[in-house]
Short mmCIF file of C-alpha atoms in Angstrom, two decimals:
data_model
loop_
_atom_site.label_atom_id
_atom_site.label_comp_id
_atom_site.label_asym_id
_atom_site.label_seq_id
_atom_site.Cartn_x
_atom_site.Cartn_y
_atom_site.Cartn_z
CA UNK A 3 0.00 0.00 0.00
CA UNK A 4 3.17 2.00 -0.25
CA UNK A 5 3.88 4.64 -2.32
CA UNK A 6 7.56 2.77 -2.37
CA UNK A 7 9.45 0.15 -0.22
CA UNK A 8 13.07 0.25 0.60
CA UNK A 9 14.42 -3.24 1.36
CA UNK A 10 18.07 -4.14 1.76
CA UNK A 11 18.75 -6.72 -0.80
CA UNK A 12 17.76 -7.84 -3.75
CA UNK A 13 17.34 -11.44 -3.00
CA UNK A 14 14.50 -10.19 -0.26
CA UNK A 15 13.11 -7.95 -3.29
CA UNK A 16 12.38 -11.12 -5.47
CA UNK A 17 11.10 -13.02 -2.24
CA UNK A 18 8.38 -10.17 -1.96
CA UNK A 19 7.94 -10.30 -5.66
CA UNK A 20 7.04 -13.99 -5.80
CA UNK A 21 3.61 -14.99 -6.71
CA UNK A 22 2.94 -16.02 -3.75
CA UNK A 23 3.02 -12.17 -1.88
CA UNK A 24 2.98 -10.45 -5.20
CA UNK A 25 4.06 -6.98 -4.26
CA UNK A 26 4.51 -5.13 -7.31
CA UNK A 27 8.14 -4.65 -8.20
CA UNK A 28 7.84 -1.14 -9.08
CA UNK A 29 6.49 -0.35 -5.33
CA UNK A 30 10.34 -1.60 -3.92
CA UNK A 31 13.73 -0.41 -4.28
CA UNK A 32 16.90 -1.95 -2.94
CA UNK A 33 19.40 -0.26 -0.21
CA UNK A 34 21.94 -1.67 1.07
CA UNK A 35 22.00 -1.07 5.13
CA UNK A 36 24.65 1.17 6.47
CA UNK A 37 26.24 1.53 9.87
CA UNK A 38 27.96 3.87 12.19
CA UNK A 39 31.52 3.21 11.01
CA UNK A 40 33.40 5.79 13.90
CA UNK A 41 30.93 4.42 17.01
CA UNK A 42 31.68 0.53 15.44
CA UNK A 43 35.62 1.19 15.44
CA UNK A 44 35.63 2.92 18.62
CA UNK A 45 34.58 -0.38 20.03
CA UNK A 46 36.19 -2.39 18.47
CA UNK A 47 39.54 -0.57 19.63
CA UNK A 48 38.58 -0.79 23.48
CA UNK A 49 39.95 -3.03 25.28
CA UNK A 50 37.61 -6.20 26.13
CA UNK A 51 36.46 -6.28 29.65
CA UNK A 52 35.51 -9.95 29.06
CA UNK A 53 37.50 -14.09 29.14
CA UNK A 54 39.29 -14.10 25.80
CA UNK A 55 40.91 -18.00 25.24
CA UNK A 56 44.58 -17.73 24.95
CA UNK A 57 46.06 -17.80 21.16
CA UNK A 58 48.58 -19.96 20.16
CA UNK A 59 51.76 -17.88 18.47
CA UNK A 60 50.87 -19.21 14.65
CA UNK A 61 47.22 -20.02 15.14
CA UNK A 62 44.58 -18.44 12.98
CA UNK A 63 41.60 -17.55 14.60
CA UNK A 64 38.26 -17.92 13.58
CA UNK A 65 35.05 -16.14 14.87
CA UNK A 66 31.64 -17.00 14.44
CA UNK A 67 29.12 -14.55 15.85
CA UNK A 68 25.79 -15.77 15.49
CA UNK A 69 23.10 -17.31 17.67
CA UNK A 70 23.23 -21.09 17.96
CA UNK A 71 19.80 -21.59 16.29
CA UNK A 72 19.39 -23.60 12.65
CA UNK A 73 19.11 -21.32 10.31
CA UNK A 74 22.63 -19.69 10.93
CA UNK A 75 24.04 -23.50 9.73
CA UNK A 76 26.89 -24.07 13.00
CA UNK A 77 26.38 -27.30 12.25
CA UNK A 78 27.98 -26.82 8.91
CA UNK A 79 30.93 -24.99 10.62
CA UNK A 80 31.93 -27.94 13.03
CA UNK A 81 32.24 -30.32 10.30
CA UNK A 82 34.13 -28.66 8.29
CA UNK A 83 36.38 -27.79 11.36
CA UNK A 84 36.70 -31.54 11.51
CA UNK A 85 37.37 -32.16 8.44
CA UNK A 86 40.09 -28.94 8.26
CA UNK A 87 41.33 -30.61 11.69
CA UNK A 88 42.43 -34.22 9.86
CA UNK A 89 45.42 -31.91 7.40
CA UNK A 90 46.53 -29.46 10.10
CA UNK A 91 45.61 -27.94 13.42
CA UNK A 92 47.49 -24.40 13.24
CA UNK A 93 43.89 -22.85 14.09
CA UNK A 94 40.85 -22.21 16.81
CA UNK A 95 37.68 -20.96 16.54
CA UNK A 96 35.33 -18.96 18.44
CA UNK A 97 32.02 -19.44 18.56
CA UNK A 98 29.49 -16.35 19.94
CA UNK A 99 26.76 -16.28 20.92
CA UNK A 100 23.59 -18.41 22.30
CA UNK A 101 20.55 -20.21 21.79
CA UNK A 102 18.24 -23.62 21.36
CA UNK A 103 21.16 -25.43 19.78
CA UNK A 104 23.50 -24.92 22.30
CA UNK A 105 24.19 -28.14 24.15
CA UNK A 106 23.50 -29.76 21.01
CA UNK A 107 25.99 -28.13 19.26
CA UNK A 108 28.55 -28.61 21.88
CA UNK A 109 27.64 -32.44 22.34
CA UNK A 110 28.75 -32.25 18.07
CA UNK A 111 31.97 -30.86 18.80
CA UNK A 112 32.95 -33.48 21.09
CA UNK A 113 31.33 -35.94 19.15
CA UNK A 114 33.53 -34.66 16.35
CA UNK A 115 37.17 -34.45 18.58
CA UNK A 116 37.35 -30.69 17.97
CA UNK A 117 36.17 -29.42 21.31
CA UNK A 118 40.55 -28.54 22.10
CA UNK A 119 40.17 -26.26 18.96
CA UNK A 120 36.08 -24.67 19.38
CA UNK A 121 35.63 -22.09 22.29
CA UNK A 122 31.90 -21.56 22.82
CA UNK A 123 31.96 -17.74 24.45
CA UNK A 124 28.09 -17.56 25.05
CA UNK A 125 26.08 -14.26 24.63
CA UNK A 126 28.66 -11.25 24.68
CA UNK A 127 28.15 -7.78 24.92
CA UNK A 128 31.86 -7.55 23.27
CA UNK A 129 31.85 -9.13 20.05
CA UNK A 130 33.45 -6.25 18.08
CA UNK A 131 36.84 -6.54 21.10
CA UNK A 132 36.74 -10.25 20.33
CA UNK A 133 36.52 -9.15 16.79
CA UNK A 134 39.55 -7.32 17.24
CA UNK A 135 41.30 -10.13 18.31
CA UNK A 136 40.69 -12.85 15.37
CA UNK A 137 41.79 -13.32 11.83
CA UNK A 138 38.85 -14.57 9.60
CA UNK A 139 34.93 -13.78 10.16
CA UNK A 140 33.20 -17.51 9.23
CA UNK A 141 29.07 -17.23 8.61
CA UNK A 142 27.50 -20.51 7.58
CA UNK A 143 24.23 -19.05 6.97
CA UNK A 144 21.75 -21.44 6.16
CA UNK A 145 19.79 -18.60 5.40
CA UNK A 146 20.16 -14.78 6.10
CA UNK A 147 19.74 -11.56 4.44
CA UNK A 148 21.84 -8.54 5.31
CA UNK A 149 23.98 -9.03 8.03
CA UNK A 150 25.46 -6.78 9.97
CA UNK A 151 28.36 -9.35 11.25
CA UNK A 152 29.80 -9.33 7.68
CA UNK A 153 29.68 -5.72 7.49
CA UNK A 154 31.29 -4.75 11.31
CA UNK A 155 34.04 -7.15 9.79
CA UNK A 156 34.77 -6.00 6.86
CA UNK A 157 35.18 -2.05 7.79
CA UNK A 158 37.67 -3.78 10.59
CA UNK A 159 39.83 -5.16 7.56
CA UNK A 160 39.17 -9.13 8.53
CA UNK A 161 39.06 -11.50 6.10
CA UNK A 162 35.43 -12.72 5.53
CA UNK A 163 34.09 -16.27 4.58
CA UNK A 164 30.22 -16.60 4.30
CA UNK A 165 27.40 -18.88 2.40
CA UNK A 166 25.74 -17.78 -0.33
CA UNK A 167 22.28 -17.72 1.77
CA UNK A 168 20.14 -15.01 1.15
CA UNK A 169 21.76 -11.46 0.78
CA UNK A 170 24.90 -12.77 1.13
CA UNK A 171 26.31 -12.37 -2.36
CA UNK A 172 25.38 -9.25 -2.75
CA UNK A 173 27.93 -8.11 0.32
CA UNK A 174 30.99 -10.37 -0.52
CA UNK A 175 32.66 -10.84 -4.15
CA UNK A 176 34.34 -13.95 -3.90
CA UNK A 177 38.03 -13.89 -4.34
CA UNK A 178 38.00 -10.07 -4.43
CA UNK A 179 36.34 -8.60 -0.83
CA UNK A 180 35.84 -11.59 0.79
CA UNK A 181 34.85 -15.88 -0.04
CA UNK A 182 31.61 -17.24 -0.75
CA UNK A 183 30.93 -21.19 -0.26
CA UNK A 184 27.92 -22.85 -1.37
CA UNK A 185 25.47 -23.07 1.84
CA UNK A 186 25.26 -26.57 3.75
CA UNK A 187 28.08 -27.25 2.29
CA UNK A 188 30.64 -28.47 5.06
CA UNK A 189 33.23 -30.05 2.75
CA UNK A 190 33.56 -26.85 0.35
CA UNK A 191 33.76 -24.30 3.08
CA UNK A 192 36.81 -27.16 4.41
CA UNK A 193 38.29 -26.57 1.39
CA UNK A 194 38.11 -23.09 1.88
CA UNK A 195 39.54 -22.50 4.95
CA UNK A 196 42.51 -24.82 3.81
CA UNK A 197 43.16 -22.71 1.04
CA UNK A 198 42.90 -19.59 2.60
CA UNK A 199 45.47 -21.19 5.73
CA UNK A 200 47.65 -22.13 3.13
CA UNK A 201 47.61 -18.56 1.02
CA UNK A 202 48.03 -16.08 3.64
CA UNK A 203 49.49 -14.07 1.40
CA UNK A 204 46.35 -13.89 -0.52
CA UNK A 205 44.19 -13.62 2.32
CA UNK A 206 45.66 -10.95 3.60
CA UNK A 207 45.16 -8.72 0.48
CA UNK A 208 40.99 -9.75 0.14
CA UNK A 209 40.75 -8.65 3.45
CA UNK A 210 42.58 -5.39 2.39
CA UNK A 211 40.44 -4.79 -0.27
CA UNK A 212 36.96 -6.26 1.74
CA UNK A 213 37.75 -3.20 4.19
CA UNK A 214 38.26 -0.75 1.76
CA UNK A 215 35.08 -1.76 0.18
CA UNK A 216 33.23 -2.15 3.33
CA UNK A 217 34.45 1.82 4.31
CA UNK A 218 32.77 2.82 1.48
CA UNK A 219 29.77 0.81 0.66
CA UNK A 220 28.09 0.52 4.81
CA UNK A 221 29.26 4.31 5.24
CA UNK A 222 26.42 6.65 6.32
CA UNK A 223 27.07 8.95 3.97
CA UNK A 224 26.42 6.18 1.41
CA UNK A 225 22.97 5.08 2.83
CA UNK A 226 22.05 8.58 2.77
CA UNK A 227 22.85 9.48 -0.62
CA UNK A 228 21.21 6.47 -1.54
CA UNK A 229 17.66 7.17 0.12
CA UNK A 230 17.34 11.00 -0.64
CA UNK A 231 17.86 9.66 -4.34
CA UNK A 232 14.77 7.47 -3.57
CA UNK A 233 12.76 10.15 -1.93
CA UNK A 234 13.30 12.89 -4.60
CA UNK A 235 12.07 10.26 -7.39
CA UNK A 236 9.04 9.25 -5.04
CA UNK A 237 8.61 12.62 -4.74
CA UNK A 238 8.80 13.26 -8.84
CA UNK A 239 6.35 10.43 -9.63
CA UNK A 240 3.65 12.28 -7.42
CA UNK A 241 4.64 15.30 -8.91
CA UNK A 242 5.98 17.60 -5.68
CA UNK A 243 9.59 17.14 -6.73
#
C-alpha cells in the first residue's frame, strides 16, 4: 500500500515479488544497510572487559558470531572444522553467541574431537573486542539476508568467509572482498579455509580490499545518498519534486 518500499537486498526484493506475496516490483527499491563506522571502530579498539581463550603464536583464529539456532548452519561450521582438523591444526575458533542449539551443538563438537580447537563464548556484549582479536569472520548461513556481522568485519579489515544464503552475495565478491561457499556445504567451506590457511598471502590482500570496500559501501554517507535519491524520485512520480 506503499507509495515505495526500501528493502536491503535484492534477493528479499524477489522473495516479496514472488507470486505467492505479489508486491509489485515497481512499489520496492533496494538499499543496502549502512552503519555507524566511527561508534563501530571505537569499540572495536577498546579493550575487552571480558574471558578471551589464549592464542597460540601461529594459530589463525576464527570467529563466528551468530546465535546457535538452525538457520545460521553451525552445524555446517563444526564439520568442516573436523574435516580442516584431519590436514593441520594451526587454528581455533570462536564461537558467539547463544541459543536452542546450544548443548546440542557442543555435544557435536565433542562428538567430532574438535572441542581442544572450538571455544563456545556464550552471549557477549563484546563481540566487536573479540573481533579485534581474530583473523577470519566464518558465517555458515543457512539462510540470512543482510547481516550486519559481515559488514562490522569488513570495515575492521578481517578477512570474511560466508554462504551464499540469502543477501549474502550481494555483500561479498568472492576472491575479491571476501569468499563465498555454497550453503550446507561443510566439505567446500573445508576446502576453503585450507586454502585460505595455506595462502596467507592472498588472504591478507581480500581482506585489504573487503575493508576498503566495506568503508565505502556501509558508510552513512552512502545510505544517505542512496535514500534521498529514492525520496526525490518518489517525490517526482507524485509530482511535488
Amino acid at each position: 500500500s506503499a507509495d515505495l518500499t526500501i528493502v536491503p537486498t535484492r534477493w528479499l526484493k524477489r522473495q516479496l515479488t514472488h507470486r505467492r506475496i505479489g508486491v509489485p516490483p515497481s512499489a520496492l527499491h533496494t538499499i543496502h544497510y549502512g552503519m555507524d563506522i566511527d561508534h563501530f571502530l571505537t569499540q572495536y579498539q577498546s579493550p575487552s572487559t571480558g574471558y578471551i581463550p589464549s592464542i597460540e603464536k601461529g594459530k589463525t583464529v576464527f570467529i563466528c558470531p551468530a546465535r546457535l539456532v538452525p538457520v545460521k548452519g553451525h552445524r555446517y561450521l563444526l564439520e568442516a572444522l573436523a574435516i580442516l582438523k584431519r590436514k593441520r591444526d594451526d587454528f581455533t575458533c570462536w564461537i558467539v553467541g547463544d541459543g536452542k542449539l546450544s548443548d546440542e551443538l557442543f555435544a557435536l563438537a565433542q562428538q567430532l574431537n574438535i572441542q581442544d580447537v572450538v571455544h563456545f563464548l556464550g552471549s557477549r556484549s563484546d563481540v566487536p573486542q573479540l573481533l579485534a582479536k581474530s583473523d577470519v569472520l566464518i558465517l555458515p548461513s543457512v539462510q540470512d539476508n543482510h547481516p550486519f556481522s559481515i559488514m562490522e568485519a569488513q570495515v575492521a579489515g578481517k578477512l570474511v568467509v560466508a554462504s551464499t544464503a540469502g543477501g549474502i552475495p550481494e555483500m561479498i565478491k568472492h576472491g575479491v572482498t571476501g569468499y563465498l561457499f555454497p550453503r550446507k556445504n561443510s566439505r567446500a567451506l573445508a576446502d576453503l579455509l585450507l586454502y585460505i590457511l595455506t595462502h596467507p598471502r592472498e588472504s591478507k590482500m581480500v581482506a585489504r580490499q573487503g575493508k576498503a570496500w566495506g568503508l565505502r559501501h556501509w558508510s552513512p554517507k552512502t545510505l544517505l545518498k542512496n535514500t534521498k535519491l529514492i525520496y526525490h524520485r518518489a517525490l517526482s512520480r507524485a509530482g511535488k519534486g
